[in-house]
Amino acid sequence: MRPVMIVVAFLAALWSLFAAVGYFRNVSYYNRLSATSLAVISIILGAIYAFICVVEAFGIFAAVTQRVRLTRIFAWLTGLIFILVVGTGLAKVVIHFALKNTIINTCIDSVDGGTYYFSGFWGPVTSGTIDTATATDWCNRSWNRGSWSEIISFLCTSFLAAMFASIAFGFYRQVLDPSSVANAWRAPATARNDTFPSHYAPPYVGGGGQQYPNTAPPYAGYSSNNYWVPPPGGPPPVNDASKPPGYEGWGYGAGTNAAPPPDNKDPFAGGEPYRGPATALPQRGDGRSDV
């Protein structure tokens, strides 16, 4: 949000600077036409817009440095700016209608007797002098157009001031929150740990720092720490009554050190002994022996 805050503060400072310069330039114009009330109003409005320009310049500095204290001050000052912008916009609308005659008469005095010029793109240049009737008609139409422009300007500037204030408070909340993405990026790689957003890949840790700053350590079989810790307690019992019997040397459940059963015999002991060629029995015609 810091780039957004810098751009918004820069645009607001530029707008308020142009407004302040315009109102200060109108002071000499109104004094020359003996419109003292309009000159005083121009001084007040120019001072307000100059103050807004200074505050916005301070906001740019606070956004660049990202200091919590400066950001807090600027956030509360944007609330004051919102009040000033709404107040000046409403005051300009009221002044436009309340001082209608003064504004129109000042305009007529400024235009009456002046010289106008008309020139075509290819045609000759013509000129003439503005009379009182033409000046009155032109100034009245100018005031009527200014009525709508003042109202629309009041609504637009009030909305923009509210939006700028909300952006400033949102930026202050982001700077104040240590778990925000902006603070996670701004912190050193060795100090991010859990504040680094999990949906981003962990940064490369150059030089020193923790061995595993943002991820779990590797599998123990691949670790460089070659040591073994025996499990707590002694070895498990040989026979467990809560488990079914397992197969062991001489049958089920006999135990590892049990003696062979008494009737253990060779399953092939009762068979016919081996006979070699010399002791072979005579064969019958069908291939079977006589035994």
mmCIF file of C-alpha atoms in Angstrom:
data_model
loop_
_atom_site.group_PDB
_atom_site.id
_atom_site.type_symbol
_atom_site.label_atom_id
_atom_site.label_comp_id
_atom_site.label_asym_id
_atom_site.label_seq_id
_atom_site.Cartn_x
_atom_site.Cartn_y
_atom_site.Cartn_z
ATOM 1 C CA MET A 1 0.000 0.000 0.000
ATOM 2 C CA ARG A 2 2.983 2.335 0.309
ATOM 3 C CA PRO A 3 3.190 3.115 -3.462
ATOM 4 C CA VAL A 4 -0.529 3.919 -3.471
ATOM 5 C CA MET A 5 -0.093 6.192 -0.470
ATOM 6 C CA ILE A 6 2.807 8.045 -2.113
ATOM 7 C CA VAL A 7 0.929 8.575 -5.389
ATOM 8 C CA VAL A 8 -2.250 9.735 -3.624
ATOM 9 C CA ALA A 9 -0.358 12.168 -1.385
ATOM 10 C CA PHE A 10 1.567 13.537 -4.369
ATOM 11 C CA LEU A 11 -1.591 14.167 -6.400
ATOM 12 C CA ALA A 12 -3.317 15.800 -3.427
ATOM 13 C CA ALA A 13 -0.286 18.022 -2.781
ATOM 14 C CA LEU A 14 -0.156 19.063 -6.436
ATOM 15 C CA TRP A 15 -3.879 19.886 -6.525
ATOM 16 C CA SER A 16 -3.782 21.897 -3.299
ATOM 17 C CA LEU A 17 -0.653 23.763 -4.467
ATOM 18 C CA PHE A 18 -2.322 24.910 -7.688
ATOM 19 C CA ALA A 19 -5.460 25.909 -5.758
ATOM 20 C CA ALA A 20 -3.443 27.933 -3.232
ATOM 21 C CA VAL A 21 -1.490 29.745 -5.957
ATOM 22 C CA GLY A 22 -4.718 30.589 -7.809
ATOM 23 C CA TYR A 23 -6.415 32.063 -4.735
ATOM 24 C CA PHE A 24 -3.358 34.115 -3.766
ATOM 25 C CA ARG A 25 -3.182 35.527 -7.285
ATOM 26 C CA ASN A 26 -6.843 36.588 -7.058
ATOM 27 C CA VAL A 27 -6.108 38.810 -4.039
ATOM 28 C CA SER A 28 -4.449 41.549 -6.089
ATOM 29 C CA TYR A 29 -7.151 41.243 -8.755
ATOM 30 C CA TYR A 30 -9.981 41.800 -6.232
ATOM 31 C CA ASN A 31 -8.103 44.616 -4.492
ATOM 32 C CA ARG A 32 -7.684 46.417 -7.790
ATOM 33 C CA LEU A 33 -11.460 46.192 -8.367
ATOM 34 C CA SER A 34 -12.228 47.271 -4.754
ATOM 35 C CA ALA A 35 -13.795 43.875 -3.918
ATOM 36 C CA THR A 36 -12.382 43.697 -0.401
ATOM 37 C CA SER A 37 -14.644 40.893 0.812
ATOM 38 C CA LEU A 38 -13.649 38.614 -2.081
ATOM 39 C CA ALA A 39 -9.969 39.444 -1.469
ATOM 40 C CA VAL A 40 -10.228 38.405 2.194
ATOM 41 C CA ILE A 41 -12.000 35.177 1.225
ATOM 42 C CA SER A 42 -9.253 34.427 -1.310
ATOM 43 C CA ILE A 43 -6.576 34.887 1.369
ATOM 44 C CA ILE A 44 -8.350 32.501 3.743
ATOM 45 C CA LEU A 45 -8.938 29.846 1.082
ATOM 46 C CA GLY A 46 -5.366 30.159 -0.193
ATOM 47 C CA ALA A 47 -3.988 29.663 3.323
ATOM 48 C CA ILE A 48 -6.153 26.563 3.844
ATOM 49 C CA TYR A 49 -5.031 24.979 0.578
ATOM 50 C CA ALA A 50 -1.401 25.841 1.353
ATOM 51 C CA PHE A 51 -1.755 24.040 4.692
ATOM 52 C CA ILE A 52 -3.222 21.016 2.891
ATOM 53 C CA CYS A 53 -0.248 21.031 0.504
ATOM 54 C CA VAL A 54 2.200 21.005 3.429
ATOM 55 C CA VAL A 55 0.348 18.128 5.104
ATOM 56 C CA GLU A 56 0.357 16.075 1.898
ATOM 57 C CA ALA A 57 4.089 16.688 1.479
ATOM 58 C CA PHE A 58 4.539 15.442 5.038
ATOM 59 C CA GLY A 59 2.467 12.390 4.090
ATOM 60 C CA ILE A 60 4.850 11.592 1.241
ATOM 61 C CA PHE A 61 7.766 11.698 3.691
ATOM 62 C CA ALA A 62 5.897 9.499 6.185
ATOM 63 C CA ALA A 63 5.047 6.950 3.487
ATOM 64 C CA VAL A 64 8.640 6.780 2.265
ATOM 65 C CA THR A 65 10.137 6.335 5.746
ATOM 66 C CA GLN A 66 7.295 4.085 7.029
ATOM 67 C CA ARG A 67 7.768 5.233 10.590
ATOM 68 C CA VAL A 68 4.853 4.416 12.849
ATOM 69 C CA ARG A 69 4.792 7.758 14.644
ATOM 70 C CA LEU A 70 4.890 9.835 11.454
ATOM 71 C CA THR A 71 2.288 7.630 9.813
ATOM 72 C CA ARG A 72 -0.009 8.021 12.821
ATOM 73 C CA ILE A 73 0.306 11.813 12.726
ATOM 74 C CA PHE A 74 -0.393 11.914 9.003
ATOM 75 C CA ALA A 75 -3.415 9.623 9.341
ATOM 76 C CA TRP A 76 -5.026 11.936 11.890
ATOM 77 C CA LEU A 77 -4.107 14.981 9.799
ATOM 78 C CA THR A 78 -5.931 13.474 6.816
ATOM 79 C CA GLY A 79 -9.051 13.452 8.975
ATOM 80 C CA LEU A 80 -8.516 17.165 9.562
ATOM 81 C CA ILE A 81 -7.960 17.657 5.824
ATOM 82 C CA PHE A 82 -11.262 15.939 5.116
ATOM 83 C CA ILE A 83 -13.026 18.414 7.413
ATOM 84 C CA LEU A 84 -11.223 21.356 5.782
ATOM 85 C CA VAL A 85 -11.999 20.212 2.238
ATOM 86 C CA VAL A 86 -15.668 19.650 3.025
ATOM 87 C CA GLY A 87 -15.846 22.967 4.888
ATOM 88 C CA THR A 88 -14.158 24.991 2.144
ATOM 89 C CA GLY A 89 -16.260 23.350 -0.560
ATOM 90 C CA LEU A 90 -19.458 24.098 1.308
ATOM 91 C CA ALA A 91 -18.274 27.638 2.066
ATOM 92 C CA LYS A 92 -17.533 28.267 -1.616
ATOM 93 C CA VAL A 93 -21.054 27.163 -2.548
ATOM 94 C CA VAL A 94 -22.576 29.431 0.108
ATOM 95 C CA ILE A 95 -20.355 32.364 -0.906
ATOM 96 C CA HIS A 96 -21.231 31.863 -4.559
ATOM 97 C CA PHE A 97 -24.932 32.342 -3.840
ATOM 98 C CA ALA A 98 -24.677 34.776 -0.915
ATOM 99 C CA LEU A 99 -22.342 37.197 -2.724
ATOM 100 C CA LYS A 100 -23.983 36.869 -6.115
ATOM 101 C CA ASN A 101 -24.263 40.597 -6.749
ATOM 102 C CA THR A 102 -20.698 41.267 -5.625
ATOM 103 C CA ILE A 103 -19.327 38.542 -7.885
ATOM 104 C CA ILE A 104 -21.344 39.687 -10.921
ATOM 105 C CA ASN A 105 -20.541 43.377 -10.405
ATOM 106 C CA THR A 106 -16.850 42.607 -10.058
ATOM 107 C CA CYS A 107 -17.002 40.619 -13.266
ATOM 108 C CA ILE A 108 -18.781 43.477 -15.102
ATOM 109 C CA ASP A 109 -16.236 46.035 -13.910
ATOM 110 C CA SER A 110 -13.463 43.799 -15.130
ATOM 111 C CA VAL A 111 -14.960 43.095 -18.574
ATOM 112 C CA ASP A 112 -16.759 46.353 -19.422
ATOM 113 C CA GLY A 113 -14.840 48.473 -21.891
ATOM 114 C CA GLY A 114 -12.406 45.705 -22.707
ATOM 115 C CA THR A 115 -11.327 44.681 -26.170
ATOM 116 C CA TYR A 116 -12.229 41.324 -27.641
ATOM 117 C CA TYR A 117 -10.661 39.563 -30.591
ATOM 118 C CA PHE A 118 -12.128 37.058 -33.031
ATOM 119 C CA SER A 119 -9.950 35.246 -35.492
ATOM 120 C CA GLY A 120 -10.627 32.375 -37.832
ATOM 121 C CA PHE A 121 -8.203 29.654 -38.741
ATOM 122 C CA TRP A 122 -7.682 31.149 -42.223
ATOM 123 C CA GLY A 123 -9.726 34.333 -41.973
ATOM 124 C CA PRO A 124 -8.758 37.827 -40.829
ATOM 125 C CA VAL A 125 -8.623 38.967 -37.215
ATOM 126 C CA THR A 126 -11.458 41.216 -36.028
ATOM 127 C CA SER A 127 -11.743 43.115 -32.777
ATOM 128 C CA GLY A 128 -14.226 45.213 -30.883
ATOM 129 C CA THR A 129 -15.077 46.799 -27.550
ATOM 130 C CA ILE A 130 -17.354 45.152 -24.977
ATOM 131 C CA ASP A 131 -20.188 47.422 -23.886
ATOM 132 C CA THR A 132 -21.996 47.324 -20.535
ATOM 133 C CA ALA A 133 -24.963 45.269 -21.791
ATOM 134 C CA THR A 134 -22.702 42.615 -23.307
ATOM 135 C CA ALA A 135 -20.570 42.493 -20.164
ATOM 136 C CA THR A 136 -23.657 42.107 -17.956
ATOM 137 C CA ASP A 137 -25.046 39.298 -20.100
ATOM 138 C CA TRP A 138 -21.717 37.499 -20.237
ATOM 139 C CA CYS A 139 -21.114 37.759 -16.450
ATOM 140 C CA ASN A 140 -24.614 36.516 -15.603
ATOM 141 C CA ARG A 141 -24.166 33.475 -17.803
ATOM 142 C CA SER A 142 -20.752 32.872 -16.268
ATOM 143 C CA TRP A 143 -22.251 32.976 -12.768
ATOM 144 C CA ASN A 144 -24.983 30.501 -13.753
ATOM 145 C CA ARG A 145 -22.407 28.063 -15.102
ATOM 146 C CA GLY A 146 -20.348 28.551 -11.965
ATOM 147 C CA SER A 147 -23.274 27.498 -9.768
ATOM 148 C CA TRP A 148 -23.282 23.951 -11.148
ATOM 149 C CA SER A 149 -19.495 23.740 -11.193
ATOM 150 C CA GLU A 150 -19.248 24.764 -7.518
ATOM 151 C CA ILE A 151 -21.788 22.115 -6.453
ATOM 152 C CA ILE A 152 -20.160 19.354 -8.510
ATOM 153 C CA SER A 153 -16.710 20.393 -7.274
ATOM 154 C CA PHE A 154 -17.937 20.264 -3.667
ATOM 155 C CA LEU A 155 -19.282 16.716 -4.075
ATOM 156 C CA CYS A 156 -16.216 15.395 -5.918
ATOM 157 C CA THR A 157 -13.629 16.909 -3.580
ATOM 158 C CA SER A 158 -15.519 15.680 -0.501
ATOM 159 C CA PHE A 159 -15.603 12.134 -1.866
ATOM 160 C CA LEU A 160 -11.918 12.199 -2.811
ATOM 161 C CA ALA A 161 -10.927 13.612 0.584
ATOM 162 C CA ALA A 162 -12.821 10.804 2.334
ATOM 163 C CA MET A 163 -11.156 8.206 0.114
ATOM 164 C CA PHE A 164 -7.689 9.673 0.717
ATOM 165 C CA ALA A 165 -8.285 9.656 4.482
ATOM 166 C CA SER A 166 -9.353 5.995 4.394
ATOM 167 C CA ILE A 167 -6.220 5.106 2.415
ATOM 168 C CA ALA A 168 -4.060 6.926 4.975
ATOM 169 C CA PHE A 169 -5.648 5.072 7.903
ATOM 170 C CA GLY A 170 -5.348 1.773 6.026
ATOM 171 C CA PHE A 171 -1.653 2.425 5.469
ATOM 172 C CA TYR A 172 -1.197 3.320 9.141
ATOM 173 C CA ARG A 173 -2.890 0.082 10.178
ATOM 174 C CA GLN A 174 -0.630 -1.872 7.838
ATOM 175 C CA VAL A 175 2.501 -0.284 9.275
ATOM 176 C CA LEU A 176 1.233 -0.852 12.821
ATOM 177 C CA ASP A 177 0.432 -4.560 12.255
ATOM 178 C CA PRO A 178 3.635 -6.653 12.470
ATOM 179 C CA SER A 179 1.965 -9.619 10.746
ATOM 180 C CA SER A 180 1.089 -7.698 7.573
ATOM 181 C CA VAL A 181 2.663 -8.632 4.266
ATOM 182 C CA ALA A 182 4.432 -5.285 4.018
ATOM 183 C CA ASN A 183 6.173 -5.738 7.370
ATOM 184 C CA ALA A 184 7.076 -9.335 6.527
ATOM 185 C CA TRP A 185 8.812 -8.158 3.372
ATOM 186 C CA ARG A 186 10.485 -5.283 5.206
ATOM 187 C CA ALA A 187 11.900 -7.448 8.014
ATOM 188 C CA PRO A 188 15.325 -9.134 7.613
ATOM 189 C CA ALA A 189 15.272 -12.666 6.269
ATOM 190 C CA THR A 190 16.606 -14.087 9.549
ATOM 191 C CA ALA A 191 13.860 -12.371 11.578
ATOM 192 C CA ARG A 192 10.788 -13.154 9.498
ATOM 193 C CA ASN A 193 9.996 -16.692 10.657
ATOM 194 C CA ASP A 194 6.244 -16.982 11.216
ATOM 195 C CA THR A 195 5.512 -13.439 9.997
ATOM 196 C CA PHE A 196 6.506 -14.363 6.462
ATOM 197 C CA PRO A 197 3.347 -15.164 4.487
ATOM 198 C CA SER A 198 2.957 -18.896 3.980
ATOM 199 C CA HIS A 199 1.724 -18.544 0.395
ATOM 200 C CA TYR A 200 5.058 -17.069 -0.718
ATOM 201 C CA ALA A 201 8.264 -18.989 -1.272
ATOM 202 C CA PRO A 202 10.783 -18.387 1.545
ATOM 203 C CA PRO A 203 13.627 -16.011 0.641
ATOM 204 C CA TYR A 204 17.189 -17.055 0.046
ATOM 205 C CA VAL A 205 19.238 -16.645 3.206
ATOM 206 C CA GLY A 206 22.622 -15.327 2.195
ATOM 207 C CA GLY A 207 25.576 -15.460 4.540
ATOM 208 C CA GLY A 208 24.810 -16.209 8.160
ATOM 209 C CA GLY A 209 21.507 -16.675 9.841
ATOM 210 C CA GLN A 210 19.490 -19.604 10.986
ATOM 211 C CA GLN A 211 19.959 -22.982 9.359
ATOM 212 C CA TYR A 212 16.248 -23.354 8.629
ATOM 213 C CA PRO A 213 14.691 -19.862 9.019
ATOM 214 C CA ASN A 214 11.315 -20.376 7.362
ATOM 215 C CA THR A 215 10.856 -24.095 6.805
ATOM 216 C CA ALA A 216 10.890 -27.239 8.940
ATOM 217 C CA PRO A 217 14.248 -29.037 9.312
ATOM 218 C CA PRO A 218 14.902 -31.915 6.891
ATOM 219 C CA TYR A 219 14.234 -35.552 7.589
ATOM 220 C CA ALA A 220 16.375 -36.835 10.439
ATOM 221 C CA GLY A 221 17.946 -39.500 8.232
ATOM 222 C CA TYR A 222 19.538 -36.802 6.095
ATOM 223 C CA SER A 223 20.563 -34.553 8.944
ATOM 224 C CA SER A 224 24.226 -33.972 9.781
ATOM 225 C CA ASN A 225 23.585 -34.714 13.473
ATOM 226 C CA ASN A 226 24.464 -38.415 13.682
ATOM 227 C CA TYR A 227 23.367 -39.336 17.132
ATOM 228 C CA TRP A 228 20.801 -41.832 18.475
ATOM 229 C CA VAL A 229 18.762 -41.629 21.626
ATOM 230 C CA PRO A 230 17.305 -44.923 22.987
ATOM 231 C CA PRO A 231 13.583 -44.976 23.558
ATOM 232 C CA PRO A 232 12.388 -44.524 27.143
ATOM 233 C CA GLY A 233 11.840 -47.652 29.243
ATOM 234 C CA GLY A 234 13.138 -51.222 28.802
ATOM 235 C CA PRO A 235 12.586 -53.650 25.931
ATOM 236 C CA PRO A 236 9.057 -54.840 25.236
ATOM 237 C CA PRO A 237 7.939 -58.075 26.957
ATOM 238 C CA VAL A 238 8.247 -61.355 25.084
ATOM 239 C CA ASN A 239 4.674 -62.442 25.663
ATOM 240 C CA ASP A 240 1.846 -59.986 25.850
ATOM 241 C CA ALA A 241 -1.468 -61.328 27.135
ATOM 242 C CA SER A 242 -3.371 -58.599 25.293
ATOM 243 C CA LYS A 243 -2.078 -59.772 21.892
ATOM 244 C CA PRO A 244 -2.724 -63.006 19.984
ATOM 245 C CA PRO A 245 0.037 -65.659 20.114
ATOM 246 C CA GLY A 246 2.684 -65.456 17.446
ATOM 247 C CA TYR A 247 4.525 -68.264 15.672
ATOM 248 C CA GLU A 248 7.695 -69.377 17.424
ATOM 249 C CA GLY A 249 10.193 -72.195 17.036
ATOM 250 C CA TRP A 250 8.134 -75.247 18.196
ATOM 251 C CA GLY A 251 4.596 -74.087 17.730
ATOM 252 C CA TYR A 252 2.312 -71.336 18.982
ATOM 253 C CA GLY A 253 3.064 -69.764 22.347
ATOM 254 C CA ALA A 254 5.819 -72.194 23.383
ATOM 255 C CA GLY A 255 8.388 -69.480 24.057
ATOM 256 C CA THR A 256 11.795 -68.838 22.590
ATOM 257 C CA ASN A 257 13.644 -71.079 25.107
ATOM 258 C CA ALA A 258 11.187 -73.992 25.136
ATOM 259 C CA ALA A 259 12.464 -77.556 24.578
ATOM 260 C CA PRO A 260 11.256 -79.612 21.617
ATOM 261 C CA PRO A 261 8.092 -81.608 22.244
ATOM 262 C CA PRO A 262 8.653 -85.278 23.220
ATOM 263 C CA ASP A 263 6.932 -86.679 20.144
ATOM 264 C CA ASN A 264 8.995 -84.639 17.763
ATOM 265 C CA LYS A 265 10.112 -87.131 15.098
ATOM 266 C CA ASP A 266 11.381 -87.014 11.611
ATOM 267 C CA PRO A 267 8.327 -87.078 9.331
ATOM 268 C CA PHE A 268 10.295 -89.242 6.909
ATOM 269 C CA ALA A 269 11.599 -91.733 9.538
ATOM 270 C CA GLY A 270 9.046 -94.472 8.700
ATOM 271 C CA GLY A 271 9.715 -94.498 4.991
ATOM 272 C CA GLU A 272 11.514 -97.087 2.896
ATOM 273 C CA PRO A 273 15.301 -96.918 3.291
ATOM 274 C CA TYR A 274 17.464 -95.924 0.442
ATOM 275 C CA ARG A 275 18.642 -98.794 -1.694
ATOM 276 C CA GLY A 276 21.577 -98.634 -3.977
ATOM 277 C CA PRO A 277 22.080 -100.681 -7.175
ATOM 278 C CA ALA A 278 23.446 -103.644 -5.233
ATOM 279 C CA THR A 279 20.563 -103.839 -2.762
ATOM 280 C CA ALA A 280 17.747 -103.036 -5.139
ATOM 281 C CA LEU A 281 14.757 -105.398 -5.084
ATOM 282 C CA PRO A 282 13.764 -107.375 -8.220
ATOM 283 C CA GLN A 283 11.091 -105.719 -10.337
ATOM 284 C CA ARG A 284 7.899 -107.241 -11.692
ATOM 285 C CA GLY A 285 6.869 -107.067 -15.279
ATOM 286 C CA ASP A 286 4.594 -104.141 -14.597
ATOM 287 C CA GLY A 287 7.499 -102.123 -13.159
ATOM 288 C CA ARG A 288 6.514 -102.625 -9.507
ATOM 289 C CA SER A 289 8.706 -104.391 -6.961
ATOM 290 C CA ASP A 290 7.623 -107.511 -5.180
ATOM 291 C CA VAL A 291 7.639 -105.828 -1.800
#
